[in-house]
Short mmCIF file of C-alpha atoms and ligand atoms in Angstrom, two decimals:
data_model
loop_
_atom_site.label_atom_id
_atom_site.label_comp_id
_atom_site.label_asym_id
_atom_site.label_seq_id
_atom_site.Cartn_x
_atom_site.Cartn_y
_atom_site.Cartn_z
CA UNK R 1 -25.78 19.38 -2.71
CA UNK R 2 -23.77 22.41 -3.69
CA UNK R 3 -23.76 25.23 -1.15
CA UNK R 4 -24.89 28.69 -2.16
CA UNK R 5 -21.97 30.97 -2.89
CA UNK R 6 -22.13 34.53 -1.56
CA UNK R 7 -24.04 36.84 -3.88
CA UNK R 8 -21.42 39.59 -4.18
CA UNK R 9 -19.27 37.51 -6.52
CA UNK R 10 -19.28 37.43 -10.30
CA UNK R 11 -22.84 36.42 -11.23
CA UNK R 12 -21.78 34.12 -14.09
CA UNK R 13 -19.40 32.22 -11.82
CA UNK R 14 -22.12 31.88 -9.17
CA UNK R 15 -24.47 30.50 -11.80
CA UNK R 16 -21.82 28.12 -13.11
CA UNK R 17 -21.29 26.45 -9.72
CA UNK R 18 -25.01 26.25 -9.01
CA UNK R 19 -25.57 23.52 -11.61
CA UNK R 20 -24.14 20.02 -11.84
CA UNK R 21 -21.42 20.29 -14.47
CA UNK R 22 -21.31 17.82 -17.35
CA UNK R 23 -18.41 16.61 -19.47
CA UNK R 24 -17.67 17.62 -23.07
CA UNK R 25 -17.45 14.76 -25.54
CA UNK R 26 -17.71 15.24 -29.30
CA UNK R 27 -19.07 18.77 -28.90
CA UNK R 28 -21.87 17.66 -26.58
CA UNK R 29 -22.35 18.13 -22.86
CA UNK R 30 -23.02 14.76 -21.28
CA UNK R 31 -23.54 13.08 -17.94
CA UNK R 32 -21.09 10.29 -17.07
CA UNK R 33 -21.92 6.92 -18.66
CA UNK R 34 -22.30 5.59 -15.11
CA UNK R 35 -24.49 8.54 -14.11
CA UNK R 36 -22.09 9.22 -11.24
CA UNK R 37 -21.11 12.69 -10.01
CA UNK R 38 -18.44 13.87 -7.56
CA UNK R 39 -18.08 16.98 -5.40
CA UNK R 40 -15.50 19.69 -5.77
CA UNK R 41 -14.86 21.66 -2.57
CA UNK R 42 -14.30 25.28 -1.62
CA UNK R 43 -10.94 25.08 0.19
CA UNK R 44 -11.64 28.29 2.14
CA UNK R 45 -14.56 26.59 3.92
CA UNK R 46 -14.25 22.87 3.26
CA UNK R 47 -17.82 22.91 1.91
CA UNK R 48 -19.01 21.39 -1.35
CA UNK R 49 -18.74 24.01 -4.10
CA UNK R 50 -20.26 22.14 -7.06
CA UNK R 51 -21.11 18.68 -8.32
CA UNK R 52 -19.41 17.40 -11.46
CA UNK R 53 -19.98 14.42 -13.77
CA UNK R 54 -17.52 11.68 -12.78
CA UNK R 55 -15.80 10.35 -15.88
CA UNK R 56 -14.49 6.81 -15.92
CA UNK R 57 -13.06 4.32 -18.41
CA UNK R 58 -16.22 4.25 -20.51
CA UNK R 59 -16.31 8.04 -20.84
CA UNK R 60 -12.60 8.10 -21.68
CA UNK R 61 -13.26 5.46 -24.40
CA UNK R 62 -16.02 7.64 -25.86
CA UNK R 63 -13.88 10.77 -25.70
CA UNK R 64 -10.91 9.05 -27.35
CA UNK R 65 -13.20 7.74 -30.12
CA UNK R 66 -14.50 11.29 -30.68
CA UNK R 67 -10.95 12.68 -30.76
CA UNK R 68 -9.92 9.95 -33.22
CA UNK R 69 -12.85 10.75 -35.50
CA UNK R 70 -12.01 14.46 -35.35
CA UNK R 71 -8.45 13.58 -36.38
CA UNK R 72 -9.41 11.62 -39.53
CA UNK R 73 -7.88 12.92 -42.76
CA UNK R 74 -11.04 14.46 -44.18
CA UNK R 75 -12.37 15.85 -40.89
CA UNK R 76 -13.22 19.57 -40.67
CA UNK R 77 -10.23 20.04 -38.33
CA UNK R 78 -7.75 18.36 -40.67
CA UNK R 79 -9.13 20.21 -43.71
CA UNK R 80 -8.72 23.55 -41.99
CA UNK R 81 -5.81 25.69 -43.19
CA UNK R 82 -3.02 26.55 -40.79
CA UNK R 83 -4.18 30.15 -40.82
CA UNK R 84 -7.77 29.20 -39.97
CA UNK R 85 -6.52 27.05 -37.11
CA UNK R 86 -4.43 29.94 -35.84
CA UNK R 87 -7.38 32.32 -35.94
CA UNK R 88 -9.51 29.94 -33.84
CA UNK R 89 -6.76 29.64 -31.22
CA UNK R 90 -6.33 33.42 -31.16
CA UNK R 91 -10.08 33.84 -30.76
CA UNK R 92 -10.00 31.51 -27.77
CA UNK R 93 -7.35 33.76 -26.17
CA UNK R 94 -9.62 36.76 -26.69
CA UNK R 95 -12.64 34.93 -25.25
CA UNK R 96 -10.61 34.14 -22.13
CA UNK R 97 -9.82 37.84 -21.74
CA UNK R 98 -13.47 38.71 -22.21
CA UNK R 99 -14.43 36.34 -19.37
CA UNK R 100 -11.57 37.24 -17.03
CA UNK R 101 -13.75 38.02 -14.04
CA UNK R 102 -15.78 34.83 -14.29
CA UNK R 103 -12.76 32.58 -14.87
CA UNK R 104 -10.75 34.23 -12.08
CA UNK R 105 -13.66 33.82 -9.68
CA UNK R 106 -14.10 30.14 -10.55
CA UNK R 107 -10.37 29.62 -10.08
CA UNK R 108 -10.39 31.34 -6.70
CA UNK R 109 -13.46 29.43 -5.52
CA UNK R 110 -12.25 26.01 -6.65
CA UNK R 111 -8.52 26.28 -5.90
CA UNK R 112 -8.48 28.82 -3.04
CA UNK R 113 -5.99 31.22 -4.61
CA UNK R 114 -6.58 34.97 -4.20
CA UNK R 115 -8.99 36.35 -6.77
CA UNK R 116 -6.59 39.27 -7.25
CA UNK R 117 -3.84 36.83 -8.28
CA UNK R 118 -6.06 34.75 -10.58
CA UNK R 119 -7.22 37.97 -12.27
CA UNK R 120 -3.70 39.37 -12.69
CA UNK R 121 -1.77 36.16 -13.45
CA UNK R 122 -3.59 32.89 -14.15
CA UNK R 123 -6.20 34.21 -16.58
CA UNK R 124 -4.10 36.66 -18.65
CA UNK R 125 -1.21 34.17 -18.87
CA UNK R 126 -3.63 31.54 -20.20
CA UNK R 127 -4.97 33.96 -22.84
CA UNK R 128 -1.43 34.96 -23.82
CA UNK R 129 -0.37 31.33 -24.16
CA UNK R 130 -3.11 30.69 -26.72
CA UNK R 131 -2.18 33.83 -28.67
CA UNK R 132 1.50 32.86 -28.69
CA UNK R 133 0.65 29.37 -29.96
CA UNK R 134 -1.81 30.77 -32.56
CA UNK R 135 1.13 32.39 -34.34
CA UNK R 136 2.95 29.09 -34.72
CA UNK R 137 0.30 27.30 -36.82
CA UNK R 138 1.61 28.89 -40.02
CA UNK R 139 5.25 28.34 -39.14
CA UNK R 140 5.46 24.58 -38.63
CA UNK R 141 7.95 24.08 -41.41
CA UNK R 142 9.96 21.06 -42.46
CA UNK R 143 13.23 21.04 -44.40
CA UNK R 144 14.49 20.05 -47.82
CA UNK R 145 17.40 17.70 -47.38
CA UNK R 146 20.23 16.92 -49.78
CA UNK R 147 20.79 13.14 -50.05
CA UNK R 148 24.09 11.41 -50.77
CA UNK R 149 22.71 8.30 -52.45
CA UNK R 150 25.37 7.29 -55.08
CA UNK R 151 24.39 8.52 -58.52
CA UNK R 152 22.82 6.07 -60.96
CA UNK R 153 21.41 7.35 -64.27
CA UNK R 154 17.72 8.17 -64.03
CA UNK R 155 17.61 8.07 -60.25
CA UNK R 156 18.01 11.30 -58.43
CA UNK R 157 16.21 12.02 -55.19
CA UNK R 158 14.26 14.88 -53.77
CA UNK R 159 13.80 14.64 -50.02
CA UNK R 160 11.96 16.79 -47.52
CA UNK R 161 10.45 16.60 -44.06
CA UNK R 162 6.93 17.43 -42.91
CA UNK R 163 5.92 18.24 -39.38
CA UNK R 164 2.64 16.52 -38.76
CA UNK R 165 0.42 16.48 -35.66
CA UNK R 166 1.20 13.55 -33.38
CA UNK R 167 -2.50 12.57 -33.36
CA UNK R 168 -4.88 11.96 -30.46
CA UNK R 169 -3.41 13.37 -27.27
CA UNK R 170 -4.36 12.62 -23.66
CA UNK R 171 -3.61 15.42 -21.22
CA UNK R 172 -3.76 15.07 -17.43
CA UNK R 173 -3.34 18.24 -15.39
CA UNK R 174 -3.05 19.19 -11.71
CA UNK R 175 -4.92 21.56 -9.44
CA UNK R 176 -2.34 24.27 -8.63
CA UNK R 177 -2.98 26.39 -11.76
CA UNK R 178 -6.06 24.69 -13.17
CA UNK R 179 -6.79 27.07 -16.07
CA UNK R 180 -3.19 27.88 -16.89
CA UNK R 181 -2.17 24.20 -16.94
CA UNK R 182 -5.06 23.52 -19.33
CA UNK R 183 -3.75 26.33 -21.56
CA UNK R 184 -0.13 25.11 -21.41
CA UNK R 185 -1.34 21.70 -22.55
CA UNK R 186 -4.07 22.60 -25.05
CA UNK R 187 -2.27 25.53 -26.74
CA UNK R 188 0.61 23.66 -28.39
CA UNK R 189 -1.52 20.57 -29.12
CA UNK R 190 -4.11 22.67 -30.97
CA UNK R 191 -1.45 24.67 -32.79
CA UNK R 192 0.12 21.44 -34.02
CA UNK R 193 -3.29 20.18 -35.22
CA UNK R 194 -3.81 17.40 -32.68
CA UNK R 195 -7.11 16.38 -31.11
CA UNK R 196 -7.36 16.11 -27.37
CA UNK R 197 -8.89 14.42 -24.35
CA UNK R 198 -8.18 16.58 -21.30
CA UNK R 199 -8.64 15.33 -17.75
CA UNK R 200 -8.59 18.11 -15.17
CA UNK R 201 -7.68 17.42 -11.54
CA UNK R 202 -10.55 16.14 -9.39
CA UNK R 203 -9.88 18.96 -6.87
CA UNK R 204 -10.35 21.74 -9.46
CA UNK R 205 -12.37 20.76 -12.55
CA UNK R 206 -14.43 23.95 -12.94
CA UNK R 207 -12.28 26.40 -14.92
CA UNK R 208 -11.37 23.73 -17.49
CA UNK R 209 -15.08 22.99 -17.98
CA UNK R 210 -15.81 26.69 -18.48
CA UNK R 211 -12.84 26.87 -20.86
CA UNK R 212 -14.37 23.96 -22.79
CA UNK R 213 -17.53 26.05 -23.30
CA UNK R 214 -15.39 28.88 -24.66
CA UNK R 215 -13.63 26.42 -26.96
CA UNK R 216 -17.00 25.48 -28.47
CA UNK R 217 -18.00 29.15 -28.63
CA UNK R 218 -14.78 29.95 -30.52
CA UNK R 219 -15.87 27.44 -33.17
CA UNK R 220 -13.51 24.49 -32.84
CA UNK R 221 -15.07 21.47 -34.61
CA UNK R 222 -16.74 18.80 -32.46
CA UNK R 223 -14.36 16.27 -30.94
CA UNK R 224 -11.19 18.38 -31.31
CA UNK R 225 -11.20 19.09 -27.56
CA UNK R 226 -12.96 16.71 -25.16
CA UNK R 227 -12.88 17.35 -21.43
CA UNK R 228 -13.55 14.46 -19.05
CA UNK R 229 -13.42 15.30 -15.34
CA UNK R 230 -12.84 12.44 -12.92
CA UNK R 231 -10.38 10.83 -10.56
CA UNK R 232 -6.79 9.97 -11.40
CA UNK R 233 -6.96 6.29 -10.51
CA UNK R 234 -9.96 5.75 -12.83
CA UNK R 235 -10.32 8.33 -15.63
CA UNK R 236 -6.64 9.36 -15.58
CA UNK R 237 -5.35 5.80 -15.57
CA UNK R 238 -7.72 4.82 -18.42
CA UNK R 239 -6.44 7.72 -20.53
CA UNK R 240 -2.77 6.96 -19.86
CA UNK R 241 -3.23 3.30 -20.79
CA UNK R 242 -5.57 3.83 -23.77
CA UNK R 243 -4.34 1.93 -26.85
CA UNK R 244 -5.69 4.54 -29.30
CA UNK R 245 -4.00 7.57 -27.69
CA UNK R 246 -0.82 8.64 -29.51
CA UNK R 247 0.66 10.80 -26.80
CA UNK R 248 0.10 11.45 -23.13
CA UNK R 249 1.13 14.72 -21.50
CA UNK R 250 1.08 14.84 -17.71
CA UNK R 251 1.71 17.39 -15.00
CA UNK R 252 1.64 16.29 -11.37
CA UNK R 253 3.57 14.24 -8.85
CA UNK R 254 6.73 12.37 -9.77
CA UNK R 255 5.15 9.25 -8.28
CA UNK R 256 2.19 9.33 -10.69
CA UNK R 257 4.52 10.40 -13.52
CA UNK R 258 6.30 7.06 -13.17
CA UNK R 259 2.94 5.26 -13.29
CA UNK R 260 2.07 7.16 -16.48
CA UNK R 261 5.29 5.94 -18.10
CA UNK R 262 4.41 2.32 -17.27
CA UNK R 263 0.82 2.72 -18.46
CA UNK R 264 2.02 4.30 -21.71
CA UNK R 265 4.28 1.36 -22.48
CA UNK R 266 1.37 -0.78 -23.72
CA UNK R 267 1.18 1.02 -27.08
CA UNK R 268 4.44 3.00 -26.66
CA UNK R 269 2.58 6.28 -26.83
CA UNK R 270 4.78 9.36 -26.65
CA UNK R 271 5.10 10.78 -23.14
CA UNK R 272 5.92 14.23 -21.79
CA UNK R 273 6.01 14.87 -18.06
CA UNK R 274 6.20 17.97 -15.88
CA UNK R 275 6.76 16.75 -12.33
CA UNK R 276 7.89 17.82 -8.91
CA UNK R 277 10.70 20.03 -7.72
CA UNK R 278 12.76 21.07 -4.72
CA UNK R 279 14.31 24.13 -6.21
CA UNK R 280 17.37 25.85 -4.70
CA UNK R 281 17.18 29.63 -4.42
CA UNK R 282 20.63 31.09 -3.74
CA UNK R 283 21.31 34.48 -2.14
CA UNK R 284 24.96 35.44 -2.52
CA UNK R 285 26.89 37.78 -0.24
CA UNK R 286 26.81 40.65 -2.75
CA UNK R 287 23.07 40.39 -3.52
CA UNK R 288 20.87 43.45 -3.39
CA UNK R 289 18.86 42.42 -0.34
CA UNK R 290 16.21 45.04 -1.08
CA UNK R 291 15.05 42.81 -3.91
CA UNK R 292 16.46 39.44 -2.81
CA UNK R 293 14.52 39.24 0.48
CA UNK R 294 11.05 39.95 -0.93
CA UNK R 295 12.07 37.88 -3.97
CA UNK R 296 12.92 34.87 -1.80
CA UNK R 297 9.63 35.23 0.08
CA UNK R 298 7.59 35.41 -3.08
CA UNK R 299 9.57 32.49 -4.62
CA UNK R 300 8.11 30.21 -1.95
CA UNK R 301 4.85 31.87 -0.88
CA UNK R 302 3.43 32.56 -4.35
CA UNK R 303 0.41 30.28 -4.88
CA UNK R 304 0.85 29.14 -1.24
CA UNK R 305 3.96 27.23 -2.24
CA UNK R 306 1.88 24.99 -4.47
CA UNK R 307 4.24 25.50 -7.40
CA UNK R 308 6.36 22.74 -8.88
CA UNK R 309 9.15 25.34 -9.23
CA UNK R 310 8.75 26.91 -5.74
CA UNK R 311 12.04 28.19 -4.32
CA UNK R 312 11.77 25.82 -1.37
CA UNK R 313 15.45 25.49 -0.40
CA UNK R 314 16.85 28.93 0.34
CA UNK R 315 20.67 28.84 0.36
CA UNK R 316 22.15 31.97 1.89
CA UNK R 317 25.80 32.99 2.25
CA UNK R 318 26.65 32.53 5.93
CA UNK R 319 27.85 36.17 6.15
CA UNK R 320 24.31 37.47 5.53
CA UNK R 321 22.29 34.45 6.71
CA UNK R 322 20.85 35.97 9.91
CA UNK R 323 19.85 39.16 8.16
CA UNK R 324 18.14 37.29 5.31
CA UNK R 325 16.32 34.86 7.62
CA UNK R 326 15.08 37.79 9.65
CA UNK R 327 13.99 39.65 6.53
CA UNK R 328 12.18 36.70 4.93
CA UNK R 329 10.56 35.85 8.29
CA UNK R 330 9.32 39.42 8.61
CA UNK R 331 7.83 39.18 5.13
CA UNK R 332 6.21 35.86 6.07
CA UNK R 333 4.62 37.30 9.20
CA UNK R 334 3.23 40.28 7.26
CA UNK R 335 1.44 38.16 4.65
CA UNK R 336 -2.33 38.42 4.96
CA UNK R 337 -3.80 34.90 5.12
CA UNK R 338 -7.49 34.55 4.28
CA UNK R 339 -10.13 33.36 1.84
CA UNK R 340 -9.25 33.91 -1.82
CA UNK R 341 -12.31 36.06 -2.51
CA UNK R 342 -11.29 38.67 0.11
CA UNK R 343 -9.49 41.45 -1.82
CA UNK R 344 -7.02 41.90 1.08
CA UNK R 345 -5.92 38.24 0.99
CA UNK R 346 -2.36 37.53 -0.12
CA UNK R 347 -2.22 33.85 0.79
CA UNK R 348 -5.29 31.64 0.56
CA UNK R 349 -5.96 28.10 1.77
CA UNK R 350 -4.20 25.01 0.44
CA UNK R 351 -6.25 23.22 -2.18
CA UNK R 352 -7.55 20.29 -0.15
CA UNK R 353 -7.73 18.56 3.18
CA UNK R 354 -5.26 16.01 1.80
CA UNK R 355 -2.72 18.75 1.04
CA UNK R 356 -3.29 20.34 4.44
CA UNK R 357 -2.51 17.05 6.14
CA UNK R 358 0.50 16.47 3.89
CA UNK R 359 2.01 19.91 4.58
CA UNK R 360 1.34 19.72 8.35
CA UNK R 361 2.92 16.25 8.33
CA UNK R 362 6.10 17.79 6.86
CA UNK R 363 6.11 20.53 9.50
CA UNK R 364 5.86 17.94 12.27
CA UNK R 365 8.56 15.82 10.70
CA UNK R 366 10.85 18.88 10.53
CA UNK R 367 10.26 19.73 14.17
CA UNK R 368 10.79 16.15 15.29
CA UNK R 369 14.12 16.04 13.44
CA UNK R 370 15.30 19.23 15.18
CA UNK R 371 14.34 22.00 12.75
CA UNK R 372 12.86 25.24 14.12
CA UNK R 373 10.42 27.75 12.67
CA UNK R 374 11.71 31.32 12.40
CA UNK R 375 8.21 32.24 11.21
CA UNK R 376 4.93 30.32 11.04
CA UNK R 377 4.95 26.55 11.46
CA UNK R 378 1.27 25.90 12.08
CA UNK R 379 -2.16 25.41 10.64
CA UNK R 380 -4.45 28.46 10.85
CA UNK R 381 -7.99 28.18 12.26
CA UNK R 382 -10.39 25.23 12.20
CA UNK R 383 -12.26 26.00 9.01
CA UNK R 384 -10.70 25.65 5.56
CA UNK R 385 -7.20 24.47 4.75
CA UNK R 386 -4.95 27.35 5.88
CA UNK R 387 -1.27 27.09 6.83
CA UNK R 388 0.98 29.93 8.02
CA UNK R 389 3.80 31.08 5.73
CA UNK R 390 6.72 29.26 7.32
CA UNK R 391 10.50 29.71 7.40
CA UNK R 392 12.34 26.65 8.75
CA UNK R 393 15.89 26.92 10.10
CA UNK R 394 18.29 24.54 11.87
CA UNK R 395 17.85 22.00 9.12
CA UNK R 396 20.21 19.29 7.89
CA UNK R 397 20.65 18.16 4.28
CA UNK R 398 19.28 14.67 5.00
CA UNK R 399 16.02 15.87 6.61
CA UNK R 400 12.77 15.04 4.81
CA UNK R 401 11.84 18.75 4.69
CA UNK R 402 15.08 19.46 2.80
CA UNK R 403 14.84 16.48 0.44
CA UNK R 404 11.14 16.12 -0.38
CA UNK R 405 8.68 18.37 -2.15
CA UNK R 406 6.35 19.88 0.48
CA UNK R 407 4.10 21.80 -1.93
CA UNK R 408 3.06 24.29 0.72
CA UNK R 409 4.20 27.70 2.04
CA UNK R 410 7.29 26.27 3.74
CA UNK R 411 10.86 27.28 2.95
CA UNK R 412 13.98 25.85 4.55
CA UNK R 413 16.76 28.42 4.94
CA UNK R 414 20.25 26.92 4.82
CA UNK R 415 23.57 28.79 5.26
CA UNK R 416 26.58 28.05 3.03
CA UNK R 417 30.24 29.04 3.37
CA UNK R 418 31.41 29.21 -0.25
CA UNK R 419 30.42 28.16 -3.77
CA UNK R 420 32.43 24.92 -3.48
CA UNK R 421 30.14 23.95 -0.62
CA UNK R 422 26.99 25.41 -2.16
CA UNK R 423 26.99 23.74 -5.54
CA UNK R 424 26.93 20.07 -4.50
CA UNK R 425 24.30 20.87 -1.85
CA UNK R 426 22.10 22.79 -4.29
CA UNK R 427 22.31 19.96 -6.83
CA UNK R 428 21.80 17.25 -4.17
CA UNK R 429 18.20 16.47 -5.11
CA UNK R 430 16.42 13.99 -7.35
CA UNK R 431 14.67 16.98 -8.93
CA UNK R 432 15.90 19.57 -11.41
CA UNK R 433 13.08 21.91 -12.30
CA UNK R 434 14.18 25.42 -11.35
CA UNK R 435 16.69 27.49 -9.42
CA UNK R 436 17.19 31.11 -8.40
CA UNK R 437 20.33 33.21 -8.01
CA UNK R 438 20.51 36.62 -6.35
CA UNK R 439 23.76 38.54 -6.86
CA UNK R 440 25.01 41.82 -8.30
CA UNK R 441 28.00 40.00 -9.84
CA UNK R 442 26.92 38.97 -13.33
CA UNK R 443 29.99 36.72 -13.81
CA UNK R 444 29.14 34.69 -10.73
CA UNK R 445 25.50 34.58 -11.77
CA UNK R 446 26.18 33.08 -15.19
CA UNK R 447 28.79 30.67 -13.95
CA UNK R 448 26.43 29.34 -11.27
CA UNK R 449 23.55 29.25 -13.78
CA UNK R 450 25.66 26.99 -15.96
CA UNK R 451 26.41 24.60 -13.11
CA UNK R 452 22.97 24.20 -11.58
CA UNK R 453 21.14 21.14 -12.90
CA UNK R 454 17.75 22.74 -13.52
CA UNK R 455 15.46 23.43 -16.47
CA UNK R 456 14.95 27.09 -15.52
CA UNK R 457 17.35 29.44 -13.74
CA UNK R 458 16.09 32.83 -12.64
CA UNK R 459 18.68 35.55 -11.91
CA UNK R 460 17.57 38.39 -9.61
CA UNK R 461 13.96 37.38 -10.20
CA UNK R 462 11.78 34.31 -9.63
CA UNK R 463 8.58 32.79 -11.03
CA UNK R 464 8.79 34.77 -14.26
CA UNK R 465 6.83 32.86 -16.89
CA UNK R 466 6.34 33.64 -20.53
CA UNK R 467 4.56 31.72 -23.28
CA UNK R 468 7.77 31.94 -25.34
CA UNK R 469 10.08 30.60 -22.62
CA UNK R 470 10.44 26.81 -22.43
CA UNK R 471 9.74 25.30 -19.01
CA UNK R 472 10.50 21.79 -17.80
CA UNK R 473 12.75 19.60 -15.79
CA UNK R 474 16.09 17.87 -15.56
CA UNK R 475 16.35 14.59 -13.68
CA UNK R 476 13.12 13.39 -12.03
CA UNK R 477 11.36 16.70 -12.71
CA UNK R 478 10.23 15.44 -16.06
CA UNK R 479 10.56 14.78 -19.77
CA UNK R 480 10.24 17.48 -22.42
CA UNK R 481 9.32 21.14 -22.18
CA UNK R 482 6.14 23.19 -21.95
CA UNK R 483 5.67 26.53 -23.75
CA UNK R 484 7.95 28.01 -26.37
CA UNK R 485 8.38 26.28 -29.72
CA UNK R 486 9.87 23.30 -27.92
CA UNK R 487 6.44 22.40 -26.56
CA UNK R 488 4.99 22.58 -30.03
CA UNK R 489 7.63 20.26 -31.46
CA UNK R 490 6.65 17.67 -28.86
CA UNK R 491 3.15 17.59 -30.38
CA UNK R 492 4.46 16.82 -33.85
CA UNK R 493 5.96 13.85 -35.66
CA UNK R 494 8.60 14.36 -38.34
CA UNK R 495 7.83 12.63 -41.62
CA UNK R 496 10.69 12.21 -44.08
CA UNK R 497 9.48 12.04 -47.71
CA UNK R 498 11.90 10.80 -50.30
CA UNK R 499 11.01 10.88 -54.03
CA UNK R 500 12.96 9.52 -57.01
CA UNK R 501 12.97 11.58 -60.15
CA UNK R 502 14.79 11.29 -63.42
P1 NAI E 601 -1.22 13.70 -8.57
O1 NAI E 601 0.02 13.49 -9.34
O2 NAI E 601 -1.88 12.51 -7.96
O3 NAI E 601 -2.34 14.43 -9.48
C1 NAI E 601 -2.11 15.13 -10.68
C2 NAI E 601 -3.08 14.67 -11.76
O4 NAI E 601 -2.85 13.29 -12.02
C3 NAI E 601 -4.56 14.77 -11.38
O5 NAI E 601 -5.31 15.11 -12.52
C4 NAI E 601 -4.89 13.35 -10.95
O6 NAI E 601 -6.26 13.03 -11.11
C5 NAI E 601 -4.05 12.55 -11.93
N1 NAI E 601 -3.73 11.19 -11.49
C6 NAI E 601 -3.55 10.73 -10.23
N2 NAI E 601 -3.28 9.41 -10.23
C7 NAI E 601 -3.28 9.03 -11.53
C8 NAI E 601 -3.07 7.78 -12.19
N3 NAI E 601 -2.81 6.66 -11.50
N4 NAI E 601 -3.11 7.75 -13.53
C9 NAI E 601 -3.36 8.87 -14.23
N5 NAI E 601 -3.60 10.05 -13.68
C10 NAI E 601 -3.55 10.15 -12.34
O7 NAI E 601 -0.92 14.79 -7.46
P2 NAI E 601 -1.69 15.01 -6.08
O8 NAI E 601 -1.97 13.71 -5.42
O9 NAI E 601 -2.83 15.91 -6.30
O10 NAI E 601 -0.58 15.80 -5.27
C11 NAI E 601 0.47 15.09 -4.63
C12 NAI E 601 1.77 15.81 -4.72
O11 NAI E 601 2.15 15.88 -6.08
C13 NAI E 601 1.76 17.25 -4.25
O12 NAI E 601 1.92 17.35 -2.87
C14 NAI E 601 2.93 17.80 -5.00
O13 NAI E 601 4.12 17.47 -4.31
C15 NAI E 601 2.91 17.05 -6.32
N6 NAI E 601 2.26 17.84 -7.40
C16 NAI E 601 3.04 18.44 -8.34
C17 NAI E 601 2.47 19.26 -9.29
C18 NAI E 601 3.28 19.94 -10.33
O14 NAI E 601 2.90 21.00 -10.79
N7 NAI E 601 4.38 19.36 -10.79
C19 NAI E 601 1.04 19.53 -9.32
C20 NAI E 601 0.28 18.78 -8.33
C21 NAI E 601 0.90 17.99 -7.41
MG1 MG E 602 -2.55 11.80 -6.01
#
């Protein structure tokens, strides 16, 4: 059974975890068809935090049927004007703000991240995303298009395009930013007028379930948003393969992304993917180290390195390499590791025992291949899933820790001699999600930005996100973009209408 959470936390959050959470289908809170439940854990202690209804194929079938019904032509959702739809989405953003403390506490309890970070970043960014998308509902315009059909008397043509919602959308999200990933997915889908079945990650289902309550409170019609918690291999796989789902949007591992593509082939549903990364972060000789050193530390240690865009390969000009490694290592050693609810904590536990084992496995593999730790390198304590902020040196390009996504607070620092040597090394990865450049020479910055194969390039900053800025990957980091109007377009179909008139 769920353990009691300490009483000096937000009372609403404490109450939320004290009850077995149900799933939302067609506006109603239901147990799983099978009656099964599963535990979600507190990563700071390894104890069960709450029990949650375990969705499976049958629940996904019900949720998809509800979403399909809510998408019918004469449904309340489809009859709603664009402006009314926008106001609902805006209201949801405001409700998120109103419940900041509760949502941030749930996020910290379920994922492990510092409460201070969830309060300052995850929750307000989620609210802002909905408000940004709310403004688009009234701006989804098509075009009028001149045709060149040869003239015959009595047959002229008027042609235009409509942007219509893609339909019923399945969305599968990960555990690193549980609420924010739900917002990134739901925001554009709702703005476009789609209906949705959302499956949160099994490690962190709570904030999405609380968000679902706020969605109902905002007044979205039944069935527009359905939330089915459960495991990837069961609920997730059923959603990806479902023949009545028009689009699947996925964020998670590249490995599962490839499985989603195969599962989607059955009915050729549209697919967007936001997958892994191994992002190069480059510090040039002329960088302002006052900002570059803390910037490089935060690029990897933010969210405990559990970011798809983490700056995990730090390339440093050989002339300043020792100084930078020393500086970033000092930062790493200063970081306060502890439970997310402690206000002094800067780096919380990893999300799960599985991630702890995965990250420690990478550390061991690095050491066995000859890498050394300039800072950190070990697990912390026996309780919870804590790992020290780690700076690895003495690495070689072909090592696993340089090639593979670790998804933990581990950066590999690599010296380079000149840009001719840097560029092929930086681009030598199957991923292409993000990159960072630190330099005071704006010419060099833009020329390197143009040559890096990555969906986002940050110059003299890192991990800056904005609802208006598209985010997504080149190469095996994914298909399509999240946020910005590009995300919205990926939730619409273009209909060309061509009419003959005399
Ligand atoms: P995962 O890719 O297995 O999980 C992400 C989501 O996909 C979860 O909701 C999960 O339930 C679902 N899922 C899993 N298998 C599925 C299937 N067969 N069909 C449909 N849905 C499925 O990621 P996992 O195992 O939690 O983490 C493994 C690694 O993936 C991490 O170490 C990290 O490298 C990467 N990852 C990347 C993320 C990103 O933001 N791009 C987020 C989470 C993990
Ligand atoms: Mg997995």
